[in-house]
Structures are given as C-alpha cells and as structure tokens.
Amino acid sequence: MDTRTVLKKELIKELRLEDIGIDDIDDAAPLFGEGLGLDSLDAVELTVLLQRRFGVIIEDIDAARNAFASVETLVRYIETRKDAMPGAGPGLSQ
Amino acid sequence: MTFPVEQADCCRIVRSLALPVARVSVMSAELLQPRELPEERRRIAAEAVAGFFGLDDEEAFALAKPATYEQWAEHICRGSVGQGRTNIVFCTSGSSGPPVSHSFTAQELTEEAQSLAPFFADTKRVVSVMPVHHIFGFAFAVMLPRILGIEVVDRHPLPSEDFFRALRPGDLILAFPVFWKSVLDMCSGQRPPLLPPEIRGVTSGAPCPPEVIEGLLAARPDGAQPLCAGMTEIYGATEFGAVGIRRECRGIYSLLPHWRRVALPGPEGGEEWAIRREHGKPLPLPDHLAWRDERHFEPRQRKDKAVQVAGINVFPEQVAEVLRGHPLVADCVVRLMRQEEGSRLKAFVVPRRDTIAATRLMRELRRLTAGLEPAARPKSIRFGKRLPRTATGKAADWDINDGDAENA
C-alpha cells in the first residue's frame, strides 16, 4: 500500500473521521478548518501518528504548518523526512 | 514582593493573548504585529491584553494605536502594571457559555508562587508548553522562575523535534495531560531516547490519566531510565489558581500552604468545606472533595458537571443542547470519551424518523458544532434509534467503535 493510502487510512482511524472514507479525502483539500475539519487538538495526535506509523518527527511548528496543509503536502513531507532519516526510528540526531 | 511584571514577561503574555487573532495562519506560532492587523482584529487583541492586565480606559486606549507587541509591553510596564498596582485577570475559556473572568491581586499571585517554590527548589530550568496567559502558565512559567531565579523556555504545544531538542537533563516540563500522553506515546520504546535524563514534569489544567503518569515513571523494559524522574500533579481551577499538589500518582493531594480549609453552613444544617487564603474570604470549590484531614483531600466529581478536554472546562450538556438545536435531531447525549477511546467529547444522536441520510446529517452536525471551540466539539458522533440505556433504564455509556448502534 502506498504512503498516501496508508496515511488516509490512519487519519480516518486515529483521528476518528468516522463519517469519511478514503475516497472522500481530497489530496489537495485543507486538513485543518475547512476540508477535513481537523482542529488544534488533532495536531498533537497527528504528530504522534506520524512518528508511530511512519517514524517521522515533525521538525517544528513552521514545518507542521506547511506539512499539515493537505494530504498531498503531508505525503511529500513524510517521504522527504524518511529519506533524510534513513532507518530513522525516531531518535534525534544531536 | 516579586511584582511588578517585568517587560520581557509582559511581552510573552501580550503575544500569548494576541495569538488567537494575530497568528499568520492556522497552526502558526508566528504573529502579525498589531500594526499589521486589520483594525477589528487589533481591537480584539488590545481588549484581551487590556482585560488581562486590568488596564484603565486611558491605558487601554493607547493600545488601539498601531504598534508592535514590544511597544505594547513597554507601555503596559510604564503604567500601573509596572508599579504592581493592578490586578491580573484570568478568563475561563468560554467554550460553552460566556467566559468568566477571575481577578487576582499581585499579593495573591506572589503568595501562590511562594507556596509552590519549595516543591521545586532544585529546579534549574522550566520548559513550558502552557500559554502564559493561562493561570497555570502564569504561575509556573512567569512567577515561579522569577522567584527561583531560573531560566524559562516557551515552546509551542506540539511534540516536535524542536520541542525535544530544546530539553536539557534535569529540566522541569510544564504541560497539560493531552501533551503528556503524546510524549508517552512517542517516547515509548524509542532509541535513542527522545527525552534527556532526569526530566521532571508538572501537569495541570485537567486530571491526568494515571496510566499516562505511570507510563512516564515506569522503568523501561530494556533497563533504561524511566522517561521522567518525577511527575507533580497540580489540582486547581481558574478561579483559585493552584490549590493542591501531589507527587504520588493515585495518591492524595496536599493543600498548598497558602490555603486553609474552612467550614461553611451546608444544606440541612450540615457543613460544607471551602478554602480561603490567610486574609481572604471562604471560597467554595468547584468539585466535591473527599477530605482525609484538614490539609489532605481527593477530588471527586465536579459540582457543575464540567469535564476537561485538553485542560479546558467543557459542559457536555450544553454541547448536547447545541446538537438538539438541529431540527432533525430528536435527542442526544454527550459524554467524555473513555480513556481507551481518546480524550475528546463523543455524542450519541437519535435522529427524527424518515429524515436525511446519516452522512448528510453528520456533515450538518459537524457544521453546527464548528462554531464551538475545538475542545467542545464532539469528535465522535454515533446515531441510533434510542439513547443508550442499561437494562434497568439508566443512562449508559456506548463504545464509539461499536457497530451495533443503528445508523440513521
């Protein structure tokens, strides 16, 4: 399963988007506010999801702002970060 | 006396108060300066700042002029706040119903910090993810560091690399339960560890699930140090500030030294316990407490039926009223999720018969609750033909993953 599909499945499951199916999620739609309707409390859960499921830790709030814009930006962020942290389990390089 | 508020702290508070209307975009910590804000948003930010610092009309008027946050802080500190002559006003969130303000004198806030200080005497640095205009953020990230003469670092409440990198061995982290749970979830079993050694934590704003605290303090399976060397829970409320403290998970709370227990006349000739400061009037507590003795207690349920989501008091019944306002909702009930389900509100809705499809009703209910603040929005909405009841007819809980509930 590709990152996009896994991510959508995880978003639905972990963030309890119970009225939405994978096909309903528009790759370009905003995750927060309009679109998927996530809120600031979901941002913390989304950060945990990325680390637990994809081994990617969000760098900082600015990175989160860009990455959390849509499924498309989030997939790009996951793939870029995974490449930057090979085998990265989520420890931090000091 | 540790007042007046210093200009650097004042600037942190001003920025924190302005955040809801001045952030560059959703999820951003970057703020537009007052002079960059449209007039209406600048007015809202200025009112929040003037209200917090109890500014008089003349002082508040000056904030309406386009400026920077630094200039606002300088202006505030030149006036009554800088001379310690004003009260600081903390507001409840207003998540359901109008926000309520609670005013504290400089002396009360100083006494509270002095009361907390001995418990944290060996702290070298505080790292806080609590907003500094929140009563506990102010106590632990403004007043306490000042009394102890230690550094404080503010971080956005997101468990990001930036947050973990900011930590040093021995730091005291001030956070709220949802954040602690995220730290536990992210740190469990990770190598190298995300947390440096000897981290201690403070949690406040809402009851922290004991499983989270025990997880943070537990020895790691590979023999490594626990994630945290200690956790302190603070019991309190916006109208009181910190009231009690405990360092043993599931233990009893000790009343902080600046409070005394007093008896008030209760119903049917009995007595009710309240608390008061040394020279203050008795204040009834928002919760039912089980007192072990004069200075030790266990909190029970809240008197006003509020529950806490991410440190914010929300009122499930008021949220249910909002849902019942939809013409196609016959009845509903709103509750806090069980620990294993999450930490948000959940709703069970009984639609009127022969109405619209469940997905459409769900969308409309989501739209209806979008006007509530995030903590008050039900994260899970389930439909059924009747509200969940036990065999004896009492209101029952429901499982948000239970497929048995009949969809509309």
PDB file of C-alpha atoms in Angstrom, chain B residues 69-210:
ATOM      1  CA  TYR B  69       3.945  43.864  20.835  1.00  0.00           C
ATOM      2  CA  GLU B  70       7.202  45.118  22.308  1.00  0.00           C
ATOM      3  CA  GLN B  71       5.791  48.654  22.341  1.00  0.00           C
ATOM      4  CA  TRP B  72       2.578  47.396  23.929  1.00  0.00           C
ATOM      5  CA  ALA B  73       4.587  45.666  26.667  1.00  0.00           C
ATOM      6  CA  GLU B  74       6.692  48.777  27.223  1.00  0.00           C
ATOM      7  CA  HIS B  75       3.554  50.905  27.504  1.00  0.00           C
ATOM      8  CA  ILE B  76       1.939  48.464  29.946  1.00  0.00           C
ATOM      9  CA  CYS B  77       5.019  48.267  32.148  1.00  0.00           C
ATOM     10  CA  ARG B  78       5.349  52.044  32.299  1.00  0.00           C
ATOM     11  CA  GLY B  79       1.870  52.276  33.815  1.00  0.00           C
ATOM     12  CA  SER B  80       0.006  50.730  36.727  1.00  0.00           C
ATOM     13  CA  VAL B  81       1.179  47.177  35.944  1.00  0.00           C
ATOM     14  CA  GLY B  82       4.797  48.242  36.181  1.00  0.00           C
ATOM     15  CA  GLN B  83       4.102  49.629  39.610  1.00  0.00           C
ATOM     16  CA  GLY B  84       2.311  46.487  40.791  1.00  0.00           C
ATOM     17  CA  ARG B  85      -0.913  48.454  41.283  1.00  0.00           C
ATOM     18  CA  THR B  86      -3.209  46.376  39.158  1.00  0.00           C
ATOM     19  CA  ASN B  87      -4.960  43.032  39.309  1.00  0.00           C
ATOM     20  CA  ILE B  88      -4.296  40.279  36.806  1.00  0.00           C
ATOM     21  CA  VAL B  89      -7.445  38.816  35.272  1.00  0.00           C
ATOM     22  CA  PHE B  90      -7.639  35.220  34.055  1.00  0.00           C
ATOM     23  CA  CYS B  91     -10.598  34.037  31.989  1.00  0.00           C
ATOM     24  CA  THR B  92     -12.229  30.651  31.699  1.00  0.00           C
ATOM     25  CA  SER B  93     -12.330  29.531  28.089  1.00  0.00           C
ATOM     26  CA  GLY B  94     -15.981  30.243  27.423  1.00  0.00           C
ATOM     27  CA  SER B  95     -16.130  27.022  25.454  1.00  0.00           C
ATOM     28  CA  SER B  96     -19.762  26.629  26.416  1.00  0.00           C
ATOM     29  CA  GLY B  97     -21.307  29.809  27.659  1.00  0.00           C
ATOM     30  CA  PRO B  98     -19.719  33.197  28.197  1.00  0.00           C
ATOM     31  CA  PRO B  99     -16.147  33.337  29.528  1.00  0.00           C
ATOM     32  CA  VAL B 100     -15.903  34.187  33.204  1.00  0.00           C
ATOM     33  CA  SER B 101     -13.081  36.368  34.494  1.00  0.00           C
ATOM     34  CA  HIS B 102     -11.290  35.957  37.781  1.00  0.00           C
ATOM     35  CA  SER B 103      -9.180  38.718  39.196  1.00  0.00           C
ATOM     36  CA  PHE B 104      -6.054  38.211  41.322  1.00  0.00           C
ATOM     37  CA  THR B 105      -4.049  40.770  43.238  1.00  0.00           C
ATOM     38  CA  ALA B 106      -0.289  40.907  42.930  1.00  0.00           C
ATOM     39  CA  GLN B 107      -0.108  39.689  46.519  1.00  0.00           C
ATOM     40  CA  GLU B 108      -2.272  36.641  45.845  1.00  0.00           C
ATOM     41  CA  LEU B 109      -0.212  35.623  42.827  1.00  0.00           C
ATOM     42  CA  THR B 110       3.020  36.149  44.729  1.00  0.00           C
ATOM     43  CA  GLU B 111       1.794  34.086  47.682  1.00  0.00           C
ATOM     44  CA  GLU B 112       0.841  31.280  45.332  1.00  0.00           C
ATOM     45  CA  ALA B 113       4.276  31.244  43.724  1.00  0.00           C
ATOM     46  CA  GLN B 114       5.997  31.354  47.116  1.00  0.00           C
ATOM     47  CA  SER B 115       3.822  28.477  48.206  1.00  0.00           C
ATOM     48  CA  LEU B 116       4.839  26.408  45.172  1.00  0.00           C
ATOM     49  CA  ALA B 117       8.524  27.341  45.252  1.00  0.00           C
ATOM     50  CA  PRO B 118       9.724  24.912  47.976  1.00  0.00           C
ATOM     51  CA  PHE B 119       8.380  21.959  45.973  1.00  0.00           C
ATOM     52  CA  PHE B 120      10.555  22.960  43.012  1.00  0.00           C
ATOM     53  CA  ALA B 121      13.548  24.427  44.836  1.00  0.00           C
ATOM     54  CA  ASP B 122      16.123  22.324  42.965  1.00  0.00           C
ATOM     55  CA  THR B 123      14.750  23.163  39.515  1.00  0.00           C
ATOM     56  CA  LYS B 124      17.313  24.614  37.130  1.00  0.00           C
ATOM     57  CA  ARG B 125      15.090  25.459  34.200  1.00  0.00           C
ATOM     58  CA  VAL B 126      11.402  25.374  33.215  1.00  0.00           C
ATOM     59  CA  VAL B 127      10.259  24.375  29.725  1.00  0.00           C
ATOM     60  CA  SER B 128       6.602  25.283  29.267  1.00  0.00           C
ATOM     61  CA  VAL B 129       4.057  24.428  26.603  1.00  0.00           C
ATOM     62  CA  MET B 130       1.257  26.150  28.537  1.00  0.00           C
ATOM     63  CA  PRO B 131       0.131  29.584  27.354  1.00  0.00           C
ATOM     64  CA  VAL B 132       1.495  32.180  29.789  1.00  0.00           C
ATOM     65  CA  HIS B 133      -1.861  33.952  29.996  1.00  0.00           C
ATOM     66  CA  HIS B 134      -3.373  30.723  31.402  1.00  0.00           C
ATOM     67  CA  ILE B 135      -3.404  30.736  35.196  1.00  0.00           C
ATOM     68  CA  PHE B 136      -1.043  27.761  35.485  1.00  0.00           C
ATOM     69  CA  GLY B 137       1.203  29.023  32.696  1.00  0.00           C
ATOM     70  CA  PHE B 138       1.483  32.298  34.565  1.00  0.00           C
ATOM     71  CA  ALA B 139       2.195  30.588  37.901  1.00  0.00           C
ATOM     72  CA  PHE B 140       4.816  28.144  36.608  1.00  0.00           C
ATOM     73  CA  ALA B 141       6.321  29.947  33.621  1.00  0.00           C
ATOM     74  CA  VAL B 142       6.305  33.538  34.885  1.00  0.00           C
ATOM     75  CA  MET B 143       6.096  33.713  38.681  1.00  0.00           C
ATOM     76  CA  LEU B 144       7.895  30.531  39.753  1.00  0.00           C
ATOM     77  CA  PRO B 145      11.005  31.040  37.565  1.00  0.00           C
ATOM     78  CA  ARG B 146      11.175  34.588  38.829  1.00  0.00           C
ATOM     79  CA  ILE B 147      11.065  33.559  42.480  1.00  0.00           C
ATOM     80  CA  LEU B 148      13.582  30.771  41.948  1.00  0.00           C
ATOM     81  CA  GLY B 149      15.769  32.947  39.705  1.00  0.00           C
ATOM     82  CA  ILE B 150      15.834  30.350  36.936  1.00  0.00           C
ATOM     83  CA  GLU B 151      15.524  30.370  33.166  1.00  0.00           C
ATOM     84  CA  VAL B 152      12.251  29.584  31.404  1.00  0.00           C
ATOM     85  CA  VAL B 153      11.737  28.442  27.817  1.00  0.00           C
ATOM     86  CA  ASP B 154       8.383  28.595  25.997  1.00  0.00           C
ATOM     87  CA  ARG B 155       7.608  26.025  23.344  1.00  0.00           C
ATOM     88  CA  HIS B 156       4.604  25.551  21.087  1.00  0.00           C
ATOM     89  CA  PRO B 157       2.383  22.719  22.394  1.00  0.00           C
ATOM     90  CA  LEU B 158       3.397  20.295  19.669  1.00  0.00           C
ATOM     91  CA  PRO B 159       5.650  17.294  20.438  1.00  0.00           C
ATOM     92  CA  SER B 160       8.034  18.254  17.634  1.00  0.00           C
ATOM     93  CA  GLU B 161      11.753  17.792  17.143  1.00  0.00           C
ATOM     94  CA  ASP B 162      12.110  21.433  18.134  1.00  0.00           C
ATOM     95  CA  PHE B 163      10.474  20.664  21.488  1.00  0.00           C
ATOM     96  CA  PHE B 164      12.575  17.566  22.229  1.00  0.00           C
ATOM     97  CA  ARG B 165      15.791  19.272  21.136  1.00  0.00           C
ATOM     98  CA  ALA B 166      15.097  22.190  23.477  1.00  0.00           C
ATOM     99  CA  LEU B 167      15.258  19.893  26.514  1.00  0.00           C
ATOM    100  CA  ARG B 168      18.256  19.535  28.812  1.00  0.00           C
ATOM    101  CA  PRO B 169      18.852  16.956  31.530  1.00  0.00           C
ATOM    102  CA  GLY B 170      17.024  17.942  34.698  1.00  0.00           C
ATOM    103  CA  ASP B 171      14.506  20.290  33.060  1.00  0.00           C
ATOM    104  CA  LEU B 172      11.059  20.736  34.574  1.00  0.00           C
ATOM    105  CA  ILE B 173       8.433  20.456  31.820  1.00  0.00           C
ATOM    106  CA  LEU B 174       5.108  22.187  32.364  1.00  0.00           C
ATOM    107  CA  ALA B 175       2.374  20.658  30.197  1.00  0.00           C
ATOM    108  CA  PHE B 176      -1.239  19.509  30.157  1.00  0.00           C
ATOM    109  CA  PRO B 177      -2.491  15.895  30.074  1.00  0.00           C
ATOM    110  CA  VAL B 178      -3.016  15.568  26.292  1.00  0.00           C
ATOM    111  CA  PHE B 179       0.556  16.697  25.729  1.00  0.00           C
ATOM    112  CA  TRP B 180       1.909  14.268  28.322  1.00  0.00           C
ATOM    113  CA  LYS B 181       0.043  11.444  26.644  1.00  0.00           C
ATOM    114  CA  SER B 182       1.614  12.369  23.306  1.00  0.00           C
ATOM    115  CA  VAL B 183       5.069  12.414  24.920  1.00  0.00           C
ATOM    116  CA  LEU B 184       4.459   8.959  26.381  1.00  0.00           C
ATOM    117  CA  ASP B 185       3.177   7.588  23.060  1.00  0.00           C
ATOM    118  CA  MET B 186       6.129   8.996  21.111  1.00  0.00           C
ATOM    119  CA  CYS B 187       8.845   8.082  23.594  1.00  0.00           C
ATOM    120  CA  SER B 188       7.810   4.555  24.460  1.00  0.00           C
ATOM    121  CA  GLY B 189      10.375   2.127  23.169  1.00  0.00           C
ATOM    122  CA  GLN B 190      12.333   4.699  21.146  1.00  0.00           C
ATOM    123  CA  ARG B 191      16.080   4.511  20.840  1.00  0.00           C
ATOM    124  CA  PRO B 192      17.917   6.793  21.185  1.00  0.00           C
ATOM    125  CA  PRO B 193      15.557   8.294  23.722  1.00  0.00           C
ATOM    126  CA  LEU B 194      13.721  11.481  22.864  1.00  0.00           C
ATOM    127  CA  LEU B 195      13.893  12.777  26.424  1.00  0.00           C
ATOM    128  CA  PRO B 196      17.180  13.550  28.173  1.00  0.00           C
ATOM    129  CA  PRO B 197      17.720  12.051  31.636  1.00  0.00           C
ATOM    130  CA  GLU B 198      16.244  13.340  34.870  1.00  0.00           C
ATOM    131  CA  ILE B 199      13.343  15.175  33.282  1.00  0.00           C
ATOM    132  CA  ARG B 200      10.630  16.057  35.752  1.00  0.00           C
ATOM    133  CA  GLY B 201       7.122  17.044  34.837  1.00  0.00           C
ATOM    134  CA  VAL B 202       4.245  19.138  36.083  1.00  0.00           C
ATOM    135  CA  THR B 203       0.742  18.513  34.814  1.00  0.00           C
ATOM    136  CA  SER B 204      -2.219  20.753  35.408  1.00  0.00           C
ATOM    137  CA  GLY B 205      -5.355  22.075  33.813  1.00  0.00           C
ATOM    138  CA  ALA B 206      -7.238  18.774  33.946  1.00  0.00           C
ATOM    139  CA  PRO B 207      -6.932  15.386  35.643  1.00  0.00           C
ATOM    140  CA  CYS B 208      -4.112  13.434  34.000  1.00  0.00           C
ATOM    141  CA  PRO B 209      -4.979   9.750  33.464  1.00  0.00           C
ATOM    142  CA  PRO B 210      -2.956   7.730  35.984  1.00  0.00           C
TER     143      PRO B 210
END
